[in-house]
Coordinates of C-alpha atoms and ligand atoms in Angstrom, one line a residue:
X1364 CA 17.7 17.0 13.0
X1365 CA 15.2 15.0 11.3
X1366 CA 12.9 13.2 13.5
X1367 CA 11.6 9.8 13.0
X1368 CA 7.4 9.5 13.1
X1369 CA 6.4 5.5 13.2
X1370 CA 3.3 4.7 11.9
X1371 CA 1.9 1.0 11.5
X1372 CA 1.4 -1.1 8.4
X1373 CA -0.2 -4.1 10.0
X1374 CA -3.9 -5.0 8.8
X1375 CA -5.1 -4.4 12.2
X1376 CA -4.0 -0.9 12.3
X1377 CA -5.0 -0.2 9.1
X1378 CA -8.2 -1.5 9.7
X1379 CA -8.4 0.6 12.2
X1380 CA -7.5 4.2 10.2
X1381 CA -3.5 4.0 10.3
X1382 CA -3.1 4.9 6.5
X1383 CA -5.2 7.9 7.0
X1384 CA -3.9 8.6 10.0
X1385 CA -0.2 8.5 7.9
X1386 CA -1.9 10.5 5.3
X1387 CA -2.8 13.4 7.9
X1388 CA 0.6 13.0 9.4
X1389 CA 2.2 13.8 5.8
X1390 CA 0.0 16.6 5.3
X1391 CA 0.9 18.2 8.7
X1392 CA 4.7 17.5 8.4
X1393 CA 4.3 19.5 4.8
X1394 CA 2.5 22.3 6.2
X1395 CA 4.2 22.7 8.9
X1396 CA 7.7 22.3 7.2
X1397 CA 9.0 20.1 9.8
X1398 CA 12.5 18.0 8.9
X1399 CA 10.7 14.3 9.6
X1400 CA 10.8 10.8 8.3
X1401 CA 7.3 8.3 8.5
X1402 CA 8.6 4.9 8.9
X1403 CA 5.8 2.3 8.4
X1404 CA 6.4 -0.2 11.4
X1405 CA 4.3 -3.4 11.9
X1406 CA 2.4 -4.0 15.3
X1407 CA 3.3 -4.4 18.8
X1408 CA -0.2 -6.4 19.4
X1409 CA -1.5 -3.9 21.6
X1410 CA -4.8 -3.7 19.4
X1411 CA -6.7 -1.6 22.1
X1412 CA -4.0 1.2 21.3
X1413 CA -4.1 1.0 17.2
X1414 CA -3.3 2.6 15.5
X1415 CA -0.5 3.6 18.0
X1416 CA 1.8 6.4 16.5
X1417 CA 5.4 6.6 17.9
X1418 CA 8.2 8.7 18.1
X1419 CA 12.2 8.3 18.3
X1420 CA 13.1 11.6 20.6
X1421 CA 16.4 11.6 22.4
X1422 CA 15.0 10.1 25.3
X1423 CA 14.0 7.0 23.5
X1424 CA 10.5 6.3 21.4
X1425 CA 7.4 8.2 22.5
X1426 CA 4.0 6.8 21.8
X1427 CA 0.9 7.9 21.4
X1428 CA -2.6 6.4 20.8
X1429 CA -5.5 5.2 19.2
X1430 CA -4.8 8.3 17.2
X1431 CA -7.5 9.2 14.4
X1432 CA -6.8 11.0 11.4
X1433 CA -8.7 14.3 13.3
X1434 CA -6.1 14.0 16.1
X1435 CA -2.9 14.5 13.9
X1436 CA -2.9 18.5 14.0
X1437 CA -3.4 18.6 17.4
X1438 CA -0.8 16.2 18.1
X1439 CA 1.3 18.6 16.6
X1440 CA 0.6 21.5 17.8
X1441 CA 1.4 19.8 20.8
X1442 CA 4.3 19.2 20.1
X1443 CA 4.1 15.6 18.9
X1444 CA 7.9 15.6 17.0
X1445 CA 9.5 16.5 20.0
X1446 CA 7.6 13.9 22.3
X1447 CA 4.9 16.6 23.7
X1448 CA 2.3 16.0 25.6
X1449 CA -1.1 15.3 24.6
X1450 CA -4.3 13.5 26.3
X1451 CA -2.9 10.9 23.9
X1452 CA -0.1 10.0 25.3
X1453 CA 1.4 6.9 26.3
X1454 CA 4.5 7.3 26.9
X1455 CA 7.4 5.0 26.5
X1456 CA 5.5 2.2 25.0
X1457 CA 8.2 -0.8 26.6
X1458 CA 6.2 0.8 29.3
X1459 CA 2.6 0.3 28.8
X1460 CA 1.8 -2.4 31.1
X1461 CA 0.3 -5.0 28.5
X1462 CA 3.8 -5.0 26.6
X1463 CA 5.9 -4.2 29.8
X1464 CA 4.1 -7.6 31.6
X1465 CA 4.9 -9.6 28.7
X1466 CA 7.9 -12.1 27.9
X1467 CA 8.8 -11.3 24.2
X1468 CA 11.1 -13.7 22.5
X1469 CA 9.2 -14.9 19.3
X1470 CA 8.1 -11.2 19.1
X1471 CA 11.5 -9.3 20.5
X1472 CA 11.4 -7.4 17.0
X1473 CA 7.9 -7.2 16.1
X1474 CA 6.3 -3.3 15.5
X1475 CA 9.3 -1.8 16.3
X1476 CA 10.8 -1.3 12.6
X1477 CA 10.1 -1.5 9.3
X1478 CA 9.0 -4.9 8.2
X1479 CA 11.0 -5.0 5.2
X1480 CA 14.4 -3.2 6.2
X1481 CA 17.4 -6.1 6.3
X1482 CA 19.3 -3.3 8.3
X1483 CA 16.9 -2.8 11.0
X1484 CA 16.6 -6.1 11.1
X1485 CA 20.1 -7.3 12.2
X1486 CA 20.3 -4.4 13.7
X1487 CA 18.4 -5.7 16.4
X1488 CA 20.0 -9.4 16.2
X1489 CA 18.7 -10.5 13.6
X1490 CA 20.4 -13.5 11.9
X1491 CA 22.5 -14.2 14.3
X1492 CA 20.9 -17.5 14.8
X1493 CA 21.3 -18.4 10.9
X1494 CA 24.8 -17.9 11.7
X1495 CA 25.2 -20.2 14.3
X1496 CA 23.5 -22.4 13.3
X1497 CA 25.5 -22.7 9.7
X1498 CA 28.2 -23.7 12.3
X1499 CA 26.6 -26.4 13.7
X1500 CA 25.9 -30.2 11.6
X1501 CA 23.0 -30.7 10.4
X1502 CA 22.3 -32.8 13.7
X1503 CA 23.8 -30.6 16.4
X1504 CA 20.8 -27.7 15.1
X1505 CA 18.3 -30.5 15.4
X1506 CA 19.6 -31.5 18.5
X1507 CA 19.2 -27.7 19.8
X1508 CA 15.5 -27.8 19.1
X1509 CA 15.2 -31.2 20.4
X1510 CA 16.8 -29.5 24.0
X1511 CA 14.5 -26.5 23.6
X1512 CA 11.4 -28.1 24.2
X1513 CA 10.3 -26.3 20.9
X1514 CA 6.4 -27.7 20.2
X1515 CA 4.1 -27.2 17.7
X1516 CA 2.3 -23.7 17.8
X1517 CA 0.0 -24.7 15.2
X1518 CA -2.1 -26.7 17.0
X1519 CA -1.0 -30.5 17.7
X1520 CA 2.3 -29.8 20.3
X1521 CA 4.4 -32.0 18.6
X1522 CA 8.2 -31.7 19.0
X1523 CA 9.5 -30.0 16.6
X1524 CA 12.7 -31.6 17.0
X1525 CA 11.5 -34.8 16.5
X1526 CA 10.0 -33.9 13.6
X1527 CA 12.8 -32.2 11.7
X1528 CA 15.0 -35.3 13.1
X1529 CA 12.9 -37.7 11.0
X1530 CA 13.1 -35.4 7.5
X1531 CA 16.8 -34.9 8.5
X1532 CA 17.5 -39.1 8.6
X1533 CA 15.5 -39.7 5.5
X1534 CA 17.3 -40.3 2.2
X1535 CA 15.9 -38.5 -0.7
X1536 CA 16.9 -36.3 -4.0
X1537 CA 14.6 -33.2 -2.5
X1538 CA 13.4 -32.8 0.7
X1539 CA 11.0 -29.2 1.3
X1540 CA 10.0 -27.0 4.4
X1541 CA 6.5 -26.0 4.3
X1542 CA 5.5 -22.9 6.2
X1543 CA 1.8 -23.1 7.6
X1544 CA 0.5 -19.6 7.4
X1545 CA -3.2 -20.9 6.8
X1546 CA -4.2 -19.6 10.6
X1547 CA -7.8 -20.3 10.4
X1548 CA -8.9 -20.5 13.8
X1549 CA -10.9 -17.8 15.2
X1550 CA -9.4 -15.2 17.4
X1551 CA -5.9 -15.9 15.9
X1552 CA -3.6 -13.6 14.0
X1553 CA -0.2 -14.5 15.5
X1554 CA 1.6 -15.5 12.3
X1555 CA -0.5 -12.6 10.6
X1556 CA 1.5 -9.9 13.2
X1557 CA 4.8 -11.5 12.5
X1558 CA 4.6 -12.2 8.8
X1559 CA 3.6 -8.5 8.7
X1560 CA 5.8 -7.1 11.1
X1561 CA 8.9 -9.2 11.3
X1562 CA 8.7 -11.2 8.2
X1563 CA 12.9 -12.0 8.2
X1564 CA 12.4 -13.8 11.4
X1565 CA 10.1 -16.5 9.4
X1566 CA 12.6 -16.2 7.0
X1567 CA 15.2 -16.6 9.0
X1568 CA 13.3 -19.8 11.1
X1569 CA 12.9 -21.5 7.9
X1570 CA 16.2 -21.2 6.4
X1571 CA 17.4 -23.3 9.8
X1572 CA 15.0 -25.6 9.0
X1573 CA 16.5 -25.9 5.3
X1574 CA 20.1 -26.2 7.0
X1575 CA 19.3 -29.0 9.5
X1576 CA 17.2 -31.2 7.2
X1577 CA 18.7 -30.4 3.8
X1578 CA 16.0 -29.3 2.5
X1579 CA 16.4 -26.9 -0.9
X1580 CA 13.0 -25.1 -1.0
X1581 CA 10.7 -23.5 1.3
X1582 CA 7.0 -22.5 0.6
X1583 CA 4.9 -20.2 3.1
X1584 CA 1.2 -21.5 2.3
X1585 CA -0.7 -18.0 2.9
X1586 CA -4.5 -17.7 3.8
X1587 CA -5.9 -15.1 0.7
X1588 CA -7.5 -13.2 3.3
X1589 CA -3.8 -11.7 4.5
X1590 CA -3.3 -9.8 0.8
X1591 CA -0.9 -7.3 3.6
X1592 CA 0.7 -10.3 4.7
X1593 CA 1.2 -12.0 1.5
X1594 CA 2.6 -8.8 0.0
X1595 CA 5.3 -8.5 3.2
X1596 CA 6.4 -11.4 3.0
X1597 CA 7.0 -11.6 -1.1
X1598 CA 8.6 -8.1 -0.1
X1599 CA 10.7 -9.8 2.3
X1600 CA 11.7 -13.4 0.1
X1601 CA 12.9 -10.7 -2.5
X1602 CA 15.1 -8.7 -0.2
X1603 CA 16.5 -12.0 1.7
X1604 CA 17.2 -13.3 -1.8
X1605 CA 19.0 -9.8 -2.9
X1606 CA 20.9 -9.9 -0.4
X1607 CA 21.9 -13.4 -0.5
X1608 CA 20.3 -14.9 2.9
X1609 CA 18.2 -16.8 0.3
X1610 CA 19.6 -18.6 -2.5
X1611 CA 22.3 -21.1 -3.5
X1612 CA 25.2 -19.7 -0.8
X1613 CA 22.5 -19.1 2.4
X1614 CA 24.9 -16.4 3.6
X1615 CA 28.2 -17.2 1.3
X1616 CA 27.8 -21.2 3.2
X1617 CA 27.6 -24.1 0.7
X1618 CA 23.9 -24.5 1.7
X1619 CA 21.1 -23.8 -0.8
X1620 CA 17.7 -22.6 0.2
X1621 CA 14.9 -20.5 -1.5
X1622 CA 11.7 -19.7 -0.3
X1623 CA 8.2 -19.3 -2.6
X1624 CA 5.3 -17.7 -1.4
X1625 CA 1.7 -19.3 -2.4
X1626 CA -1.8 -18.2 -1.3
X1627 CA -4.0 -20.8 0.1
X1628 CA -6.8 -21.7 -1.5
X1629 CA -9.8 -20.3 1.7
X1630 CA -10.8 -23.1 3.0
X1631 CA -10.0 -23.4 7.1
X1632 CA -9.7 -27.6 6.3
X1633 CA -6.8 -26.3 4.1
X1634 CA -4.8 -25.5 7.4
X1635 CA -4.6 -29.2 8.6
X1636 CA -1.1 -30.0 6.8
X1637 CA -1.8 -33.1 4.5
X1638 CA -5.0 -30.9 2.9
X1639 CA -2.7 -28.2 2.7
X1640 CA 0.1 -30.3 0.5
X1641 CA -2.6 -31.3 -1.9
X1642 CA -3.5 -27.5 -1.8
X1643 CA 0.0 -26.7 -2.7
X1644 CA 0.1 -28.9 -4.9
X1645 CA -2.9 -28.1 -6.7
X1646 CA -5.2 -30.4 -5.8
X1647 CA -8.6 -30.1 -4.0
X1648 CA -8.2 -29.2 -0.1
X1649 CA -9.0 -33.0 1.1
X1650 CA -7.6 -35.0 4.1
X1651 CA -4.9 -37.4 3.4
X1652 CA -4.7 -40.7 5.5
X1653 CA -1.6 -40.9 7.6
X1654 CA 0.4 -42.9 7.4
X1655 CA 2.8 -42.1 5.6
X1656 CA 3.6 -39.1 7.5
X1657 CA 4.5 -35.3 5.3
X1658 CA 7.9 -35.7 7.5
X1659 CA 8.3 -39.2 5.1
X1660 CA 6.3 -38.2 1.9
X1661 CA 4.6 -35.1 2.3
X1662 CA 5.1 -32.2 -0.7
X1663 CA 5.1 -33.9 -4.0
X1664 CA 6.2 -37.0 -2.3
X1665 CA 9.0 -36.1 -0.3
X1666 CA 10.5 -35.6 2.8
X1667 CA 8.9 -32.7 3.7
X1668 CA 8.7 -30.5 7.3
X1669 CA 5.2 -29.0 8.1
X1670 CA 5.7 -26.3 10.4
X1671 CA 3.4 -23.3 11.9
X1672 CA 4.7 -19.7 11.2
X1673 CA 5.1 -19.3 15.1
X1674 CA 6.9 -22.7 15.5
X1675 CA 9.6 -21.2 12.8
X1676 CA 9.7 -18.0 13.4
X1677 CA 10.6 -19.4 17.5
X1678 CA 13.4 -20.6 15.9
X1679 CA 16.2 -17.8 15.5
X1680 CA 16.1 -17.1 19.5
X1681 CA 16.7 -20.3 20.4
X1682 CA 19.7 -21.1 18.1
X1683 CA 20.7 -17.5 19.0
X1684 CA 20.4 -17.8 22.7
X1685 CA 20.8 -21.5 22.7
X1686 CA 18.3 -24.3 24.1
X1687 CA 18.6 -24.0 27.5
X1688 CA 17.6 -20.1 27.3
X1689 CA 14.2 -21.0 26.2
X1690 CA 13.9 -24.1 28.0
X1691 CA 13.7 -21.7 31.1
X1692 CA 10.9 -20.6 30.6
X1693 CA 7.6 -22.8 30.6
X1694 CA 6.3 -25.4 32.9
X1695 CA 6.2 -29.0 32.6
X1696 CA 6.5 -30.2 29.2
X1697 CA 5.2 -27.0 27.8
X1698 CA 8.8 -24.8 27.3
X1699 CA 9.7 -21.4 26.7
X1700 CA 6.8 -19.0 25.3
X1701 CA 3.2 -18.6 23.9
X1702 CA 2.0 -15.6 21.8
X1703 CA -1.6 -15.4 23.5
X1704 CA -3.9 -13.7 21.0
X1705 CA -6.8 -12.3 22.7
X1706 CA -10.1 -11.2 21.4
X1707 CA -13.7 -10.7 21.5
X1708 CA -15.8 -9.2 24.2
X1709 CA -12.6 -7.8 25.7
X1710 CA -11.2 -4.3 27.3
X1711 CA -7.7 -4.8 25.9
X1712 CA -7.7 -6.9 22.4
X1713 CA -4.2 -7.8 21.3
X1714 CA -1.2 -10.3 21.4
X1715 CA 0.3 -11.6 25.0
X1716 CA 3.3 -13.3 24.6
X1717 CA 4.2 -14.9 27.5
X1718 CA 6.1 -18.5 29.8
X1719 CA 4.0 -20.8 29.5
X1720 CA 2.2 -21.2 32.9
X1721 CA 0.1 -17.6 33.2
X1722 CA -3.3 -19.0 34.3
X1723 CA -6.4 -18.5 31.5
X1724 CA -8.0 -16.2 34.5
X1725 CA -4.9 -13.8 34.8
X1726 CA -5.3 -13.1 31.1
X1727 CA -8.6 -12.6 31.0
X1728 CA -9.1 -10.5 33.9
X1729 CA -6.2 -8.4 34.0
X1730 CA -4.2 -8.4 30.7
X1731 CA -8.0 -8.2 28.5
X1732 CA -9.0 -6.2 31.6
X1733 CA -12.7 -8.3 31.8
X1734 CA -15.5 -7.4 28.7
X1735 CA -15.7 -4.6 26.7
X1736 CA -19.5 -3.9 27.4
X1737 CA -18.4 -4.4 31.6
X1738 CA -20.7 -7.3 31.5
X1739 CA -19.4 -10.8 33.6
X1740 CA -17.2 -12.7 31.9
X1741 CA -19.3 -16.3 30.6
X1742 CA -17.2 -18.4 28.3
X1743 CA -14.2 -18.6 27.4
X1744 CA -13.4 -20.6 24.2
X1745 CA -9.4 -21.3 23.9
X1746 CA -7.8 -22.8 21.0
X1747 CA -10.0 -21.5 17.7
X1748 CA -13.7 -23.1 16.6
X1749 CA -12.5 -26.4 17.7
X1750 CA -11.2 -25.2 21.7
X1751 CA -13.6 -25.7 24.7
X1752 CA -16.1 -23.3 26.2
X1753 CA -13.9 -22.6 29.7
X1754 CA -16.0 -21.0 32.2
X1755 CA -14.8 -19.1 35.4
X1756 CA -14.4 -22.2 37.3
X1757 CA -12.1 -23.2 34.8
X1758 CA -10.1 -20.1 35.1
X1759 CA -6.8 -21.3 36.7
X1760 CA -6.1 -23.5 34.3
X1761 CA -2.9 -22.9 33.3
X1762 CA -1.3 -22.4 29.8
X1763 CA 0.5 -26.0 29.3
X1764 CA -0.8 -28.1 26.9
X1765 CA -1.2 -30.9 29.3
X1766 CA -3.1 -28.8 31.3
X1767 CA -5.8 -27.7 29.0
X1768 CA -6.4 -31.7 27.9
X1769 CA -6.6 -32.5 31.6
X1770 CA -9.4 -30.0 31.7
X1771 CA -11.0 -31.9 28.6
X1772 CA -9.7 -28.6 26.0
X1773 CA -6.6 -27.6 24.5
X1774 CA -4.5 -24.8 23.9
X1775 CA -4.8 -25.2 19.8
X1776 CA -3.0 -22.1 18.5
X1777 CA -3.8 -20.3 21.5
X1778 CA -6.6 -17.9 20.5
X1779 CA -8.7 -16.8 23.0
X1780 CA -12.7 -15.6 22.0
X1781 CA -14.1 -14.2 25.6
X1782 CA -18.0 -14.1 25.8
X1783 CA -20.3 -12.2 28.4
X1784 CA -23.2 -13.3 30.3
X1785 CA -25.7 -12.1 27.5
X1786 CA -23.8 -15.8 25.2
X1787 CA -26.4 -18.6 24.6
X1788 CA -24.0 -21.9 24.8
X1789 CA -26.9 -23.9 22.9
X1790 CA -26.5 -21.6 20.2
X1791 CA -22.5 -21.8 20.4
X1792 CA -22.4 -25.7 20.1
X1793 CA -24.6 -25.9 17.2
X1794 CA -22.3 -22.8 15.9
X1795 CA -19.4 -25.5 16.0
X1796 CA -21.4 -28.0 14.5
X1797 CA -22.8 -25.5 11.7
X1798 CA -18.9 -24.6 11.0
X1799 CA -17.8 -28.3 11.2
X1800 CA -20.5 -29.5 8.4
X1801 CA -19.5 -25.9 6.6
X1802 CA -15.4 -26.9 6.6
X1803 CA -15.9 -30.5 6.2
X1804 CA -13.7 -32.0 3.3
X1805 CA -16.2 -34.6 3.1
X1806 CA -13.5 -37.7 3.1
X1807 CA -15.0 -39.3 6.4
X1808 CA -18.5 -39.8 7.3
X1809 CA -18.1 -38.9 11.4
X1810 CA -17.3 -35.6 10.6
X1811 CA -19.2 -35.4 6.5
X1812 CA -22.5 -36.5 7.8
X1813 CA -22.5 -36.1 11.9
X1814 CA -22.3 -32.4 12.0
X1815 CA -24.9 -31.9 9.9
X1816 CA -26.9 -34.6 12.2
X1817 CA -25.0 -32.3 14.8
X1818 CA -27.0 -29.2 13.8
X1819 CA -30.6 -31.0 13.4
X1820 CA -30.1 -32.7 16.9
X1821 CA -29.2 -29.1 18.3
X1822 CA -32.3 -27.7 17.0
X1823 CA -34.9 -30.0 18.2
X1824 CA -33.0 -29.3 21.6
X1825 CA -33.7 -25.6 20.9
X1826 CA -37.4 -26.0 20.1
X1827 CA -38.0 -28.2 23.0
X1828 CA -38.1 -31.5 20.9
X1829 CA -37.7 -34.4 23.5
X1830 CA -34.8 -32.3 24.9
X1831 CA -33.4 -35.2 27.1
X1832 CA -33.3 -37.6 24.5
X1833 CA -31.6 -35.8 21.8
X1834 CA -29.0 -34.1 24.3
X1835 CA -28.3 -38.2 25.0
X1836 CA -28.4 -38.3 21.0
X1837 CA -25.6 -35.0 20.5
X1838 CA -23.3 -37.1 23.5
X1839 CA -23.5 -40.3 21.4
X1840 CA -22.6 -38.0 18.6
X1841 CA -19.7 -36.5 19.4
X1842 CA -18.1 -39.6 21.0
X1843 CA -18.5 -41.1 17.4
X1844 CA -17.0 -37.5 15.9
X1845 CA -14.0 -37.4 18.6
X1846 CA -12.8 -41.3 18.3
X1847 CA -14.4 -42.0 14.3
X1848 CA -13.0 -38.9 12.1
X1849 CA -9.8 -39.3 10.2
X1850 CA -8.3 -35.8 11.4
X1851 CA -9.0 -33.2 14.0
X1852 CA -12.0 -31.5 12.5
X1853 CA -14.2 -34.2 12.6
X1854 CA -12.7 -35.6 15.9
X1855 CA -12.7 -32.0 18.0
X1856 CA -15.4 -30.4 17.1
X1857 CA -17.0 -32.4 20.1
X1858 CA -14.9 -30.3 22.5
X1859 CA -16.6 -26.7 22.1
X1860 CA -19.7 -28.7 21.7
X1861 CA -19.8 -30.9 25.1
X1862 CA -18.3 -28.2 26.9
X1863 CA -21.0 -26.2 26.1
X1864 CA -23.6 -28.6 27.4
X1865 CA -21.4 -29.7 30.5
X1866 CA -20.3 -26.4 32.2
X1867 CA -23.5 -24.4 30.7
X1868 CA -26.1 -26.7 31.2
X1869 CA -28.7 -24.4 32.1
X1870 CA -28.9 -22.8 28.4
X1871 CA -29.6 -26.7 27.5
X1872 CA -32.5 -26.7 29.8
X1873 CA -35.9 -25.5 28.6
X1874 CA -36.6 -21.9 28.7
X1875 CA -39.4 -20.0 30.6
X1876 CA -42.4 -19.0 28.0
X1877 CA -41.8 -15.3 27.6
X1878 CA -37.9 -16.2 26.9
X1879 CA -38.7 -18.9 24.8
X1880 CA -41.3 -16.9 23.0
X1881 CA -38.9 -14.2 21.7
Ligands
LIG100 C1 -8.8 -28.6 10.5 C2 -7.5 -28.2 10.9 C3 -7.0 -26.9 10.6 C4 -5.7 -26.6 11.0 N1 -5.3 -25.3 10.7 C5 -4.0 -25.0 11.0 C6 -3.5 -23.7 10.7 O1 -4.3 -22.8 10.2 N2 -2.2 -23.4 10.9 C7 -1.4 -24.3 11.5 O2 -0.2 -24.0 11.7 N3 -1.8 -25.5 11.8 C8 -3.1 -25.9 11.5 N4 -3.5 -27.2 11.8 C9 -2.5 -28.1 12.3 C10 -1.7 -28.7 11.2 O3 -2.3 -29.9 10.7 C11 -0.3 -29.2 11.7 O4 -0.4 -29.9 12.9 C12 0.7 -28.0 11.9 O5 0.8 -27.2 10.7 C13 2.1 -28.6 12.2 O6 2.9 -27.5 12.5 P1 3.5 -27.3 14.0 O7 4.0 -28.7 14.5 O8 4.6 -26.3 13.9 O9 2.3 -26.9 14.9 C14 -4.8 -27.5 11.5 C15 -5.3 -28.8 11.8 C16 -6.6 -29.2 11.5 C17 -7.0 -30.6 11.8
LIG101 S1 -12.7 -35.2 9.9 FE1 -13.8 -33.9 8.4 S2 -12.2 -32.6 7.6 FE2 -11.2 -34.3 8.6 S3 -10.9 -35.9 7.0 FE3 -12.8 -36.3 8.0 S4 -14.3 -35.3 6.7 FE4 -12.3 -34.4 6.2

């Protein structure tokens, strides 16, 4: 019987050695004239483990990892197609305690097939929730999102009910759904995984989105630096469209929808959704003033839902399973799940999903497993370049959006960067300032003209310049960045910056000779 070898496509693998690990795997399966098939899987997150090499035996799937390319014809000889052992090993991976502690809904599929296959992909329930939601009115699906307690996973945690509701009410010849696939921030690569692994799910999400609003045409606005991504999901489009998911008859139903993929343009400004429309629609990256709001006039003018890939691709489950399934989970106003991507100075990189509610300490400390070098963990900055600097004290905080604002951060689109005790936090604010006067699209002074202000004011602090004064100065600063700057670059960049200089203010203080003298 032929046996089944998965092997993973996703950047992160690959960036780790997967295609020559696949490479080494032909060669042996040649060789050794073995009846076996390579299916090129996306991720399951567990970055730690890439590239993570399964196999289907008759007990179930088999997994075994980080395998390089030098591993493969041992694996073999012991036994790999049949499941053997090896110091490898992993096991069943639905076993491996970072995917077996998780709650996967937005991810149930991801790593487990082959991206592109429509088969695999109902399979394992996929489209089910186009279906029922084609038997629903327009407002009954809006009104299922509205009950989920679906927010925004790009960043702002607005209802995405309420935002479909308003394109869905207003009257216009064309109305579009905009993907947001720009995912700038750092530590993030959510919408990367699932665009790569579990493409039809985004499809899927935004072809609801199509139904319930009437809306005609999707685009998914892709960052150029996800070329895998990019090429998945064209791969993908052109399969949904073949087999008539996409198109004028969404599944043989009088609705029409189509989806175009377009690469954004690299700038991380081009993420926050009105830049993004003049982006698409070829026009320099700059802010747009809201009012009007995209959900009014947003894409060439019209009606026109903004969404995050995440916020989409959450979707399919909750018309499958229905509103109150995903409500469930969560707490307060925060429902249902959070993919929780978790990187630098960690043990165990990779994607969490999880109910809202797991504390920002149980993640750290025993999902990541604490730092990589075994140093203390310092800082913790959640929510991208423009989250907070969290430090221990801050560590049961809980994952609601609510909660992270209470604590003066936010969740953003819930990236988390961990830093050991070796971080300088002086350094990290004027990082954030440095980046802010870097991404700036130049349309508001506050954010144009204070982070570079930012950046000087930071490094008279550093050299010991009247330190008191210009920390007073960098304050005054940011209050003029946070409440002054049209959107959120501008008006957050204060948050990794003042939480630098509140919960770490001894890097702010002036440092003994020999230190300073370095
Ligand atoms: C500077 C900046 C960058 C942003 N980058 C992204 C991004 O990369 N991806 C994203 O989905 N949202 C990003 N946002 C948020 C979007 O403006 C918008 O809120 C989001 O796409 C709406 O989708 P959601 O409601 O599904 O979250 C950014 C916002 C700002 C201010
Ligand atoms: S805050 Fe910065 S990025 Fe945003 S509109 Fe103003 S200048 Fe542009």
């Amino acid at each position: 019987m032929s046996v089944t070898i998965y092997i993973p496509c996703d950047s992160g693998a690959l960036a780790l050695g997967a295609e020559k690990v696949a490479r080494a795997v032909e060669r042996e399966i040649s060789a050794r004239g073995i009846d076996a098939k390579i299916v090129r899987n996306g991720s399951r997150g567990l970055y730690f483990l890439e590239p993570m090499v399964e196999v289907a035996t008759a007990q179930g799937r088999v997994a075994y990892g980080p395998v390089k390319a030098k591993d493969v014809a041992g694996l073999f000889d012991a036994g790999l197609a049949e499941g053997g052992s090896h110091r490898l090993s992993l096991g069943d991976p639905e076993k491996i305690p970072f995917l077996a502690k998780q709650t996967r809904l937005t991810f149930a599929r991801c790593g487990i097939t082959d991206p592109v296959s429509l088969n695999d992909y109902k399979a394992l329930g996929g489209l089910t929730g186009l279906r029922a939601a084609l038997a629903k009115t327009p407002s009954e699906i809006v009104q299922t999102v509205t009950d989920s307690g679906l927010r925004g996973r790009g960043g702002a945690g607005f209802p995405t009910g309420i935002k479909w509701k308003t394109v869905s009410e207003a009257k216009s010849d064309r109305k579009f759904v905009v993907c947001n696939a720009d995912e700038g921030d750092s530590a993030t690569f959510a919408d990367r995984m699932i665009m790569e692994g579990d493409p039809f799910v985004l499809i899927e999400g935004m072809t609801i989105a199509g139904v319930a609003t009437g809306a005609t045409n999707g685009f998914v606005y892709i960052r150029s630096e996800y070329p895998h991504a990019i090429a998945t999901m064209t791969r993908a489009v052109e399969v949904a469209r073949a087999e008539g998911v996409l198109g004028p008859t969404v599944l043989g139903s009088p609705n029409a929808f189509d989806i175009e993929i377009r690469t954004g343009a690299g700038a991380y400004v081009c993420g926050e959704e009105t830049s993004l429309l003049n982006s698409l629609e070829g026009k320099r990256g700059v802010v747009r003033a809201k009012p009007p709001l995209p959900a009014l006039q947003g894409l060439f003018g019209k009606p026109t839902v903004v969404n995050n890939v995440i916020s989409l691709a959450s979707v399919p489950i909750i018309l499958d399973k229905g509103p109150t399934y995903y409500r469930d989970f969560g707490m307060g106003r925060s429902r249902g799940t959070i993919p929780i991507q978790i990187a630098g100075n960690v043990k165990h990189g990779g994607l969490f999903e999880a109910a809202f509610g797991v504390t920002l300490g149980e993640i750290v400390d025993d999902i990541a497993g604490g730092t990589a070098t075994g140093r203390p963990v310092k800082a913790v900055q959640v929510g991208g370049p423009l989250g907070a600097y969290f430090p221990r004290a801050l560590f049961d905080t809980p994952f609601d959006y609510e909660a992270f604002a209470a604590k003066d951060g936010l969740i953003g689109h819930a990236g988390i960067t961990v830093f050991d005790d070796t971080a300088d936090m002086l350094k990290q604010a004027r990082f954030a300032m440095e980046f802010c006067a870097i991404e700036s699209c130049g349309k508001c002074t506050p954010c144009r003209i204070g982070s570079t202000r930012g950046v000087e004011t930071l490094d008279r602090v550093a050299a010991g310049v009247e330190r008191e004064k210009n920390l007073a100065l960098v304050t005054d600063l940011c209050n003029t960045m946070k409440f002054g700057s049209l959107c959120a670059l501008g008006g957050f960049t204060p948050y990794p910056v003042m939480s630098a200089i509140n919960h770490f203010p001894d890097d702010f203080a002036p440092k003994p000779m020999a230190e300073a003298a370095e």
